[in-house]
Coordinates of C-alpha atoms in Angstrom, one line a residue:
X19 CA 0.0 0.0 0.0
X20 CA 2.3 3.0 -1.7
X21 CA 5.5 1.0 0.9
X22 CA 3.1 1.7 3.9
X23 CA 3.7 -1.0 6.4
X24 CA 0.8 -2.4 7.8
X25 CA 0.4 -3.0 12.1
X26 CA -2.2 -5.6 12.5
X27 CA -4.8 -4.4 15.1
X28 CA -4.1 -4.9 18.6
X29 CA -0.7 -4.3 18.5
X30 CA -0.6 -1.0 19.4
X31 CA -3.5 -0.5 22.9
X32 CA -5.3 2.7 22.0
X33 CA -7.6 4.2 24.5
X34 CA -10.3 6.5 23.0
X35 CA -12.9 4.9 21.1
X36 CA -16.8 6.1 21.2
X37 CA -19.0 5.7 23.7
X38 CA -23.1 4.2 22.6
X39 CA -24.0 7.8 24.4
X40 CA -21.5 9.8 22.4
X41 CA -22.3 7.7 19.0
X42 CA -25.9 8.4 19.0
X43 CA -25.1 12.5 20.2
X44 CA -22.8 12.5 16.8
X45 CA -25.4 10.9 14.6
X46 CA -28.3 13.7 15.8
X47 CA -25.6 16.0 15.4
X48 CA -24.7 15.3 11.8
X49 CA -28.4 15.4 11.1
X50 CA -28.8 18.7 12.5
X51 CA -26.4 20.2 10.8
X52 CA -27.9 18.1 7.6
X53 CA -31.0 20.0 8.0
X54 CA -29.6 23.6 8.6
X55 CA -27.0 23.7 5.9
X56 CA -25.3 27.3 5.4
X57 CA -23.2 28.0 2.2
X58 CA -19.7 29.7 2.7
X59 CA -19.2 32.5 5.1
X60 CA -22.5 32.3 6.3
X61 CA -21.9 29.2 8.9
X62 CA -23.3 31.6 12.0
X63 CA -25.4 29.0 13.5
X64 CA -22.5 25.7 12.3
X65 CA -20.3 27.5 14.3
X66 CA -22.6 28.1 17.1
X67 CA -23.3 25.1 17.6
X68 CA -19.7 23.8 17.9
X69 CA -18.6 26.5 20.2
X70 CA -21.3 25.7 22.8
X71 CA -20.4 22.0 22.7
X72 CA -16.8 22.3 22.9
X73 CA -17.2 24.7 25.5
X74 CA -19.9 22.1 27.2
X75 CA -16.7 20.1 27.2
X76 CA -14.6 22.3 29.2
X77 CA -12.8 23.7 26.1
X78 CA -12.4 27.1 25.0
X79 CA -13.0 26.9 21.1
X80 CA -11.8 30.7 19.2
X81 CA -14.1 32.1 16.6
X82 CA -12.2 32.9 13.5
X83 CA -12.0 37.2 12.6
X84 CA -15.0 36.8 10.0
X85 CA -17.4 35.2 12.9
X86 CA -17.5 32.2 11.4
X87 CA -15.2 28.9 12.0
X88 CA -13.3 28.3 14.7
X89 CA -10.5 27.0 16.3
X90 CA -9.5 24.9 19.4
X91 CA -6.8 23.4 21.1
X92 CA -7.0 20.4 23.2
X93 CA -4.0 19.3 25.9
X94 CA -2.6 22.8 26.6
X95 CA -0.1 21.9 28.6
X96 CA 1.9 20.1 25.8
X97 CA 2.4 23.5 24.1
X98 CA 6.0 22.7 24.1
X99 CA 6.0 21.1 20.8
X100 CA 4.3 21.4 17.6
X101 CA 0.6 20.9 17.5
X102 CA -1.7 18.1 15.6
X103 CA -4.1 19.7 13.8
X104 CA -7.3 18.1 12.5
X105 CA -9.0 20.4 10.1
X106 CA -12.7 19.8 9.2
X107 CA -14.9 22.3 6.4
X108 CA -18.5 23.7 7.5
X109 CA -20.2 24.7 4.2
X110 CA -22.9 23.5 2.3
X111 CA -23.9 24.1 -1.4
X112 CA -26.4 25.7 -3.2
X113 CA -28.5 22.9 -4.6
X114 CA -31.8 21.3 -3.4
X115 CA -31.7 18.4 -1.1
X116 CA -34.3 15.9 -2.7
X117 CA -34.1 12.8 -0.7
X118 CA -36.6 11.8 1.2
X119 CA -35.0 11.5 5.3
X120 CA -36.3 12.8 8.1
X121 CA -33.1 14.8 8.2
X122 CA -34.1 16.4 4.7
X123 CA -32.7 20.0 4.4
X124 CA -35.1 22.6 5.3
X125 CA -33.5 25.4 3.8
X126 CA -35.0 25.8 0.5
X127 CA -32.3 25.6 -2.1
X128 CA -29.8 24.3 0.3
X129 CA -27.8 21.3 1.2
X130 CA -24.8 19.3 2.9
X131 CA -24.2 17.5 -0.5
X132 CA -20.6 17.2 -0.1
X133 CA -20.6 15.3 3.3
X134 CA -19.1 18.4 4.7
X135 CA -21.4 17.9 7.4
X136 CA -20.2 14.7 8.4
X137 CA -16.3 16.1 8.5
X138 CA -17.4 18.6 11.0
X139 CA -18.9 16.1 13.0
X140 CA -16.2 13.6 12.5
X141 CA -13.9 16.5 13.8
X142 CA -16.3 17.2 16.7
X143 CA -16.6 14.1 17.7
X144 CA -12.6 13.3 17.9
X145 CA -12.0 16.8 19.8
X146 CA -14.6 15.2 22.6
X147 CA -12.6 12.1 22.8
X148 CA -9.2 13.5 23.2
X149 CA -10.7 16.3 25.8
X150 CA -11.9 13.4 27.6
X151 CA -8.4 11.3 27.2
X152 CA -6.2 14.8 28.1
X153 CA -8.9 15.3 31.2
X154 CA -7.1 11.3 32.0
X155 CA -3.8 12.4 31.8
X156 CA -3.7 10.0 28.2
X157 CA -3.0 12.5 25.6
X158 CA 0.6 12.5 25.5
X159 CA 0.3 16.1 22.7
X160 CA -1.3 18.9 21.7
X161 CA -4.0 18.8 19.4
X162 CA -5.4 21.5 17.6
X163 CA -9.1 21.3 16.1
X164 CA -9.8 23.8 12.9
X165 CA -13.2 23.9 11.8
X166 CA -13.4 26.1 8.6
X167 CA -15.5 27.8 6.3
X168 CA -16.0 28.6 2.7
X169 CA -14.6 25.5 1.4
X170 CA -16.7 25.3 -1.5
X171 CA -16.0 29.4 -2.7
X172 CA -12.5 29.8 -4.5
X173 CA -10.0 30.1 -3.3
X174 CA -11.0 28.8 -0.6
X175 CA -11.8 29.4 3.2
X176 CA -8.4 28.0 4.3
X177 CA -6.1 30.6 3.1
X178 CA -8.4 33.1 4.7
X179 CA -7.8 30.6 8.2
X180 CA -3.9 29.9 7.4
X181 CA -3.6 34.3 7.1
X182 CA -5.7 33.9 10.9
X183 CA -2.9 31.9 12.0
X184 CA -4.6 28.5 12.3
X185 CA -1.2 27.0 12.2
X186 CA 0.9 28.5 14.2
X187 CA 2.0 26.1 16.4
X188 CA 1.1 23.6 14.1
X189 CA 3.7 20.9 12.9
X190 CA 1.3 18.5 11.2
X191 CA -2.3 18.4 9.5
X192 CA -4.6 15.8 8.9
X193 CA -8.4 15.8 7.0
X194 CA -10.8 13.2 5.7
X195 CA -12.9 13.9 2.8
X196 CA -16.0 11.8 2.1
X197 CA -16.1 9.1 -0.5
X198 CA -19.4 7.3 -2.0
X199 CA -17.1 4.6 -3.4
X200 CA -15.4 3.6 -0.6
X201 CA -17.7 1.7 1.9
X202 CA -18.5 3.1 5.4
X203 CA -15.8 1.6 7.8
X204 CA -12.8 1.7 5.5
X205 CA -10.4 5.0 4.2
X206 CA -8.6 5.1 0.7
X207 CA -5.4 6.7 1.0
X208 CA -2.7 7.6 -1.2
X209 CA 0.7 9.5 -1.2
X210 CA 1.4 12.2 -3.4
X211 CA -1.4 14.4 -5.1
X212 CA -5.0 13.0 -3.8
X213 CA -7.1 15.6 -5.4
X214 CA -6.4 18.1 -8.5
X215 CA -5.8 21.8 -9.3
X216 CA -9.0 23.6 -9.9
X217 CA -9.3 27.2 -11.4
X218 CA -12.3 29.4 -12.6
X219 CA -12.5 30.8 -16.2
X220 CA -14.7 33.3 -17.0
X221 CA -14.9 34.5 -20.8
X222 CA -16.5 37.4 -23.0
X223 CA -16.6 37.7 -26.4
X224 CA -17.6 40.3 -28.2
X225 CA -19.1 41.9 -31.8
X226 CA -20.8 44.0 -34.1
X227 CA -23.8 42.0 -33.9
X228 CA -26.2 42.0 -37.1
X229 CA -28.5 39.7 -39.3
X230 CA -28.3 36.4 -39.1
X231 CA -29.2 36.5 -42.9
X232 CA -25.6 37.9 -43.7
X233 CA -23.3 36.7 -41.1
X234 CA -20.3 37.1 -43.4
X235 CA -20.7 41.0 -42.5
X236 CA -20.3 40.6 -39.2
X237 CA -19.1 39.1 -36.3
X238 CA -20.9 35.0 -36.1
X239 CA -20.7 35.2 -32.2
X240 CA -23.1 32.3 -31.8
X241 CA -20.4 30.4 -33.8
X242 CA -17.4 31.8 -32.1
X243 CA -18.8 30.9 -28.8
X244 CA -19.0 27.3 -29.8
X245 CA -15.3 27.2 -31.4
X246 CA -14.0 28.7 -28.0
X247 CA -16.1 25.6 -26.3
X248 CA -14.8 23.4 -28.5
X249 CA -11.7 24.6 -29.9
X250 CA -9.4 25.5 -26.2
X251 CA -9.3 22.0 -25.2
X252 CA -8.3 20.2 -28.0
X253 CA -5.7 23.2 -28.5
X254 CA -4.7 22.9 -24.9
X255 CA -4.3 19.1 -25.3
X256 CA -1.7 19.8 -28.0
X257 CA 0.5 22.4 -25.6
X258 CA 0.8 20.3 -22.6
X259 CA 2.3 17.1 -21.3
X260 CA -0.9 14.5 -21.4
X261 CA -0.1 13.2 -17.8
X262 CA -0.6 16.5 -16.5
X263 CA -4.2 16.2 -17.3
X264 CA -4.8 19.7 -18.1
X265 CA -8.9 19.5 -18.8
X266 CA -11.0 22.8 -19.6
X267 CA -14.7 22.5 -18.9
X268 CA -17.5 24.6 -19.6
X269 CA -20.5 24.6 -17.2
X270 CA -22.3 27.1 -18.9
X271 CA -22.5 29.1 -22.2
X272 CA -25.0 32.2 -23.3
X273 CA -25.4 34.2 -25.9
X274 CA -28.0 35.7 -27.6
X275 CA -31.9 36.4 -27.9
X276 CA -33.9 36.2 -30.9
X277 CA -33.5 33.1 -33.4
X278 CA -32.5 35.8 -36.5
X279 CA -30.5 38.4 -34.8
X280 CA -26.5 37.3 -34.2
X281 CA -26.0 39.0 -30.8
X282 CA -23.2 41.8 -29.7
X283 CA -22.0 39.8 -26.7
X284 CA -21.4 36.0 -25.6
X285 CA -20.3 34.3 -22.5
X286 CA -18.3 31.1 -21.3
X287 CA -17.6 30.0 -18.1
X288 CA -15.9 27.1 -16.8
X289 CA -13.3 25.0 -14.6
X290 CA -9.6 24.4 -15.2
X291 CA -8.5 21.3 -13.6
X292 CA -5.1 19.8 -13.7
X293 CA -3.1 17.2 -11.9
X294 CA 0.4 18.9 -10.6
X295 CA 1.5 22.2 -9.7
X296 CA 4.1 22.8 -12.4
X297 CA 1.0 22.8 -15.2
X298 CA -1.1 24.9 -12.3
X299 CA 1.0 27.5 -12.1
X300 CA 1.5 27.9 -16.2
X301 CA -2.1 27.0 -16.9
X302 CA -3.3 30.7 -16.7
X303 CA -0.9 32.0 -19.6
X304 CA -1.8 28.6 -21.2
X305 CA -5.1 28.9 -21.5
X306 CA -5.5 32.6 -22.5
X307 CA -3.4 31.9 -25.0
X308 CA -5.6 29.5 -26.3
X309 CA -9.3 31.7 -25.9
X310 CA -7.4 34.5 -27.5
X311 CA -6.3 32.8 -30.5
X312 CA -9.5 31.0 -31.3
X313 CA -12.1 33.8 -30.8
X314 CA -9.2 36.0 -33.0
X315 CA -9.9 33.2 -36.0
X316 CA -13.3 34.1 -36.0
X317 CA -12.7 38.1 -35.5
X318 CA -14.5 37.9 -32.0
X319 CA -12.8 40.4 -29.2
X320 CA -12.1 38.4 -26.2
X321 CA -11.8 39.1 -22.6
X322 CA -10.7 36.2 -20.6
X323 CA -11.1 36.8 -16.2
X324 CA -9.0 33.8 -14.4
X325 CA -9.6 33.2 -11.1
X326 CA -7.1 30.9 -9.2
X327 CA -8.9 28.4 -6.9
X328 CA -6.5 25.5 -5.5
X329 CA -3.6 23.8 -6.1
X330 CA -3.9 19.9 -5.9
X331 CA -4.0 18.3 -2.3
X332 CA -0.1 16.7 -1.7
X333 CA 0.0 13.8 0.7
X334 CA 2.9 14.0 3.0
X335 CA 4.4 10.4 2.8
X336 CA 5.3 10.5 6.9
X337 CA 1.6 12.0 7.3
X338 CA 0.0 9.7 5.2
X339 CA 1.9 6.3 7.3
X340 CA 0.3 8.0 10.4
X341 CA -3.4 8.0 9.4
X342 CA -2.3 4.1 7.4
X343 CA -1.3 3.5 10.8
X344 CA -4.2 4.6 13.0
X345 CA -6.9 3.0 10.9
X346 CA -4.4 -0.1 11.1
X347 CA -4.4 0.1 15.0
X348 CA -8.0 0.4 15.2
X349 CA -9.5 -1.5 12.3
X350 CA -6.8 -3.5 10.9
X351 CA -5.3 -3.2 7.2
X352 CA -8.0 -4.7 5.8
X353 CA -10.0 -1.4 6.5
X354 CA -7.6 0.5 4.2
X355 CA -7.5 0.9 0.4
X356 CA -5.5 2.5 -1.9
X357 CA -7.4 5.5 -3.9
X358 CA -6.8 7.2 -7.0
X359 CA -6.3 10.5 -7.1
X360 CA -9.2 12.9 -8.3
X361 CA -9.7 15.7 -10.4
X362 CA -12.1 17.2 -7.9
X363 CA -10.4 20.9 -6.0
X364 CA -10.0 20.9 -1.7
X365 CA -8.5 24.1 -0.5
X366 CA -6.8 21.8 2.2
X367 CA -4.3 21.7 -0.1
X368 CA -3.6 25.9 1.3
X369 CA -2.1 24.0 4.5
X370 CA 0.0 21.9 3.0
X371 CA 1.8 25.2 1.5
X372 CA 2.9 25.9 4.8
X373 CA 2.8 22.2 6.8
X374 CA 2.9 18.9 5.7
X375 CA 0.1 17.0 6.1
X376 CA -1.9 14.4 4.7
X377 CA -6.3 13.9 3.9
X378 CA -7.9 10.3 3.9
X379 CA -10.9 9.5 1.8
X380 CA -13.3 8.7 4.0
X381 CA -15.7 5.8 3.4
X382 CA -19.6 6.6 3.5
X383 CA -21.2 4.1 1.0
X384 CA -23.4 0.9 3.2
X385 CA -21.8 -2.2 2.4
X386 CA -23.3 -4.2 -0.4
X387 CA -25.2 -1.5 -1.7
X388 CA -24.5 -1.2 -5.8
X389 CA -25.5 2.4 -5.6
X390 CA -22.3 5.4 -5.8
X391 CA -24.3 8.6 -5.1
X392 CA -22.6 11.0 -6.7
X393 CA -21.1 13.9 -4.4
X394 CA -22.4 17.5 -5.4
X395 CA -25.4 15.8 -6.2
X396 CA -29.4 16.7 -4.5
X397 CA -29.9 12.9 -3.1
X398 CA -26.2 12.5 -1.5
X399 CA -26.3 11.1 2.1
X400 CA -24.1 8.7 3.7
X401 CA -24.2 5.2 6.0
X402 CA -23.8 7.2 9.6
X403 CA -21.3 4.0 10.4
X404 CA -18.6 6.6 8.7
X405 CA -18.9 8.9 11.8
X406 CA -17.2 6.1 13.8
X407 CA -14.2 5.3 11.3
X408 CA -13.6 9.3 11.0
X409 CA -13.6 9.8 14.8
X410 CA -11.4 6.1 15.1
X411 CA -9.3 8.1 12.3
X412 CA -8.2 11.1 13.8
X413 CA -8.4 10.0 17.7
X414 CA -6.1 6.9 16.9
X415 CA -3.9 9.3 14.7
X416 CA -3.2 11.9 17.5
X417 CA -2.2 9.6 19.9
X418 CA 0.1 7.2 17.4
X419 CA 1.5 11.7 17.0
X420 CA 2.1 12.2 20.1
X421 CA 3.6 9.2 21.2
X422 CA 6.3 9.6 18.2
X423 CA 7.2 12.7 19.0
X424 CA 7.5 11.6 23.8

């Protein structure tokens, strides 16, 4: 498993795993927060309801400068050495929840169709654990919970939490992201890049506009729109290295009014995704090259508007054996499978500018069921058995941490 060696379970005694009481809190928590999503930004009553449990705990949880997120450390008098952190995200997205649960969203237009619900609660749920284990006298180190916002708005909450000094103090990072192909129990993991580079691309184009009974005097926007749509990729494809996996793709296209009028104005706009940072950081000059050149062929004025998101998420190879070897301790290594890595964006990749760090994919599909429900998709949900592994996860992780570094 990527030269990860594997620790059969019960070789390592790990205190720390979930109470019946605790388990069922978590579950009515998860669904709670399932039925009160809140999009980027706006996680006022998310982080509410984390500060007042933490602080039910006997911690003292910081809200982040923009009021929502927050942070908080667990085993304060370890401050002598470089914290665990165990980072979860709060937002929702902007699409209607359609299942039909008793936990259905009841925001109209709303909904936790990411899981991200379940990493907040997977986060929670750990930070009660190790309170409990520190209150003991068995956490042997620090551990810092970040709970963060705006994952799903580019660029990204965590760069706004990183500039708020999330990690200072921090020496290591660890995440889990849910996966509907990966059954609830088990993680996926993988060293090196786990997730892809994902940009923004806004276009105009521009014309004279005129009759569509004599386009050859004008400006065929209609048409140049759907050269640019078609054209930039397969021109792209021809400027880069294949296995960087460079992919432009449009998720909407407009232009126009009336079935015999060619219009003044047209617009694109899309995602750039690729697979490592060399390609990421060129990809901007790349691909305005490439909208400028076509929509020029077919005398169109173009104005391109880039917006960088995320770079792809890096695996730490020392980070990654840690969380190999917690779900080892707890589960055994049958519980762990390799994973591919995606072309999906995670702005936990920010961190791992700054720390090293590693994210799991976190199992959420019922065993034997034939379904994958897609993520980003109205009827996502999850087998609530994932809470356990996730809390298992990061609970076995920061004690296997802090016992490395005694």
């Amino acid at each position: 498993m990527n030269q990860l060696k594997s620790r059969e379970p019960g070789s390592v005694t790990l205190p720390g795993t979930l109470s019946e009481a605790l388990r069922a809190e978590l579950i009515d928590f998860r669904r709670d927060l399932h039925m009160h999503p809140e999009l980027g930004n706006q996680e006022f009553r998310t982080t509410a309801a984390l500060k007042a449990r933490l602080e039910a705990a006997g911690l003292a949880p910081k809200v982040l400068p923009a009021g929502t997120g927050l942070v908080c450390d667990i085993g304060t008098r370890h401050r002598g050495r470089l914290m665990l952190a165990i980072r979860a995200d709060l937002d929702a997205l902007p699409i209607p929840d359609v299942k039909t649960v008793a936990y259905r969203s009841t925001v109209a237009n709303r909904a936790h169709a990411c899981g991200h619900d379940v990493h907040t609660t997977t986060v929670l749920g750990a930070g009660l654990v190790l309170a409990e284990l520190d209150r003991q006298g068995l956490l042997p180190h620090a551990v810092r919970l970040i709970f963060q916002p705006a994952e799903e708005v580019l660029p990204g909450g965590a760069a706004d939490a990183v500039e708020a000094g999330v990690l200072d103090g921090v020496g290591r990072i660890i995440a889990v992201h849910c996966d509907p192909r990966v059954d609830a129990g088990k993680i996926g993991l993988r060293v090196g890049a786990i997730t892809s580079a994902c940009d923004r691309l806004e276009v105009t184009l521009d014309g004279p506009g005129g009759h569509t009974a004599r386009p050859h005097l004008t400006t065929d926007l209609v048409t140049a729109a759907a050269r640019v749509a078609t054209d930039v990729p397969a021109v792209l494809a021809r400027r880069v290295d294949a296995r960087s996996g460079l992919s432009v793709t449009w998720g909407r296209i407009e232009a126009g009014h009336a079935p015999n009028v060619i219009p003044q104005h047209a617009e694109l706009s899309g995602t750039v995704r690729c697979l490592d940072l060399p390609t990421w950081r060129d990809a901007p000059d790349l691909v305005h090259a490439a909208i400028d050149e076509v929509a020029t062929l077919h005398r169109a004025k173009s104005t391109v508007t880039y917006v960088r998101g995320v770079p792809p998420v890096v695996n730490d190879a020392a980070v990654t054996e840690l969380l190999h070897d917690a779900m080892a301790a707890r589960r055994g290594p049958h519980a762990i499978e390799d994973t591919e890595q995606s072309l999906g964006g995670e702005d936990f990749s920010w961190y791992l500018e700054h720390v090293p760090g590693a994210m799991a994919r976190l199992g959420v599909r019922t065993p034997g069921d034939p379904r994958v429900r897609d993520l980003h998709a109205g009827d996502f949900d999850v087998d609530e058995l994932c809470i356990d592994a996730g809390v298992e996860l990061f609970t076995a992780a920061a004690l296997l941490d802090g016992a490395s570094q005694a």
